[in-house]
PDB file of C-alpha atoms in Angstrom:
ATOM      1  CA  UNK A   1     -13.587 -69.928  47.761  1.00 50.00           C
ATOM      2  CA  UNK A   2     -16.147 -70.586  50.543  1.00 59.00           C
ATOM      3  CA  UNK A   3     -16.663 -74.248  49.642  1.00 62.00           C
ATOM      4  CA  UNK A   4     -19.815 -73.272  47.237  1.00 70.00           C
ATOM      5  CA  UNK A   5     -18.014 -73.526  44.048  1.00 68.00           C
ATOM      6  CA  UNK A   6     -19.860 -73.595  40.918  1.00 85.00           C
ATOM      7  CA  UNK A   7     -20.601 -77.277  39.397  1.00 87.00           C
ATOM      8  CA  UNK A   8     -18.510 -75.961  36.562  1.00 88.00           C
ATOM      9  CA  UNK A   9     -15.769 -75.246  38.460  1.00 91.00           C
ATOM     10  CA  UNK A  10     -15.673 -78.389  40.372  1.00 91.00           C
ATOM     11  CA  UNK A  11     -15.753 -80.250  36.751  1.00 92.00           C
ATOM     12  CA  UNK A  12     -12.599 -78.260  35.590  1.00 93.00           C
ATOM     13  CA  UNK A  13     -10.796 -78.967  39.289  1.00 93.00           C
ATOM     14  CA  UNK A  14     -11.478 -82.858  38.514  1.00 94.00           C
ATOM     15  CA  UNK A  15     -10.425 -82.489  34.809  1.00 96.00           C
ATOM     16  CA  UNK A  16      -7.288 -80.616  35.710  1.00 97.00           C
ATOM     17  CA  UNK A  17      -6.315 -83.097  38.414  1.00 96.00           C
ATOM     18  CA  UNK A  18      -7.148 -85.722  35.782  1.00 97.00           C
ATOM     19  CA  UNK A  19      -4.762 -84.267  33.174  1.00 97.00           C
ATOM     20  CA  UNK A  20      -1.816 -83.535  35.608  1.00 97.00           C
ATOM     21  CA  UNK A  21      -2.284 -87.095  36.156  1.00 97.00           C
ATOM     22  CA  UNK A  22      -2.053 -87.764  32.757  1.00 98.00           C
ATOM     23  CA  UNK A  23       0.955 -85.359  32.112  1.00 98.00           C
ATOM     24  CA  UNK A  24       2.888 -87.306  35.127  1.00 98.00           C
ATOM     25  CA  UNK A  25       2.299 -90.557  33.447  1.00 98.00           C
ATOM     26  CA  UNK A  26       3.650 -89.427  30.233  1.00 98.00           C
ATOM     27  CA  UNK A  27       6.394 -87.776  31.714  1.00 98.00           C
ATOM     28  CA  UNK A  28       7.195 -91.140  33.545  1.00 98.00           C
ATOM     29  CA  UNK A  29       7.005 -93.217  30.098  1.00 98.00           C
ATOM     30  CA  UNK A  30       9.392 -90.544  28.205  1.00 98.00           C
ATOM     31  CA  UNK A  31      12.006 -90.900  31.027  1.00 98.00           C
ATOM     32  CA  UNK A  32      12.087 -94.673  30.752  1.00 98.00           C
ATOM     33  CA  UNK A  33      12.632 -94.053  26.810  1.00 98.00           C
ATOM     34  CA  UNK A  34      14.882 -92.343  27.269  1.00 98.00           C
ATOM     35  CA  UNK A  35      16.837 -94.513  29.505  1.00 98.00           C
ATOM     36  CA  UNK A  36      16.457 -97.304  27.154  1.00 98.00           C
ATOM     37  CA  UNK A  37      17.916 -95.176  24.277  1.00 98.00           C
ATOM     38  CA  UNK A  38      21.018 -93.983  26.541  1.00 98.00           C
ATOM     39  CA  UNK A  39      21.430 -97.548  27.463  1.00 98.00           C
ATOM     40  CA  UNK A  40      20.994 -98.939  23.486  1.00 97.00           C
ATOM     41  CA  UNK A  41      23.955 -96.096  22.654  1.00 98.00           C
ATOM     42  CA  UNK A  42      25.617 -97.072  25.354  1.00 97.00           C
ATOM     43  CA  UNK A  43      25.339-101.035  24.209  1.00 97.00           C
ATOM     44  CA  UNK A  44      26.282 -99.781  20.682  1.00 96.00           C
ATOM     45  CA  UNK A  45      29.167 -97.620  21.513  1.00 97.00           C
ATOM     46  CA  UNK A  46      30.715-100.937  23.113  1.00 96.00           C
ATOM     47  CA  UNK A  47      29.535-103.241  20.550  1.00 93.00           C
ATOM     48  CA  UNK A  48      31.850-100.875  17.875  1.00 81.00           C
TER      49      UNK A  48
END
């Protein structure tokens, strides 16, 4: 690209970056939930 991308391409690039950010956020949230679940499972195993 020579720096003169069409407006549509610029919009797509921006949208892609936004979605990538949202995906990374969602991934972090899932990791957090997995950690919470593991903590609960460990606590339940100790409580038996």
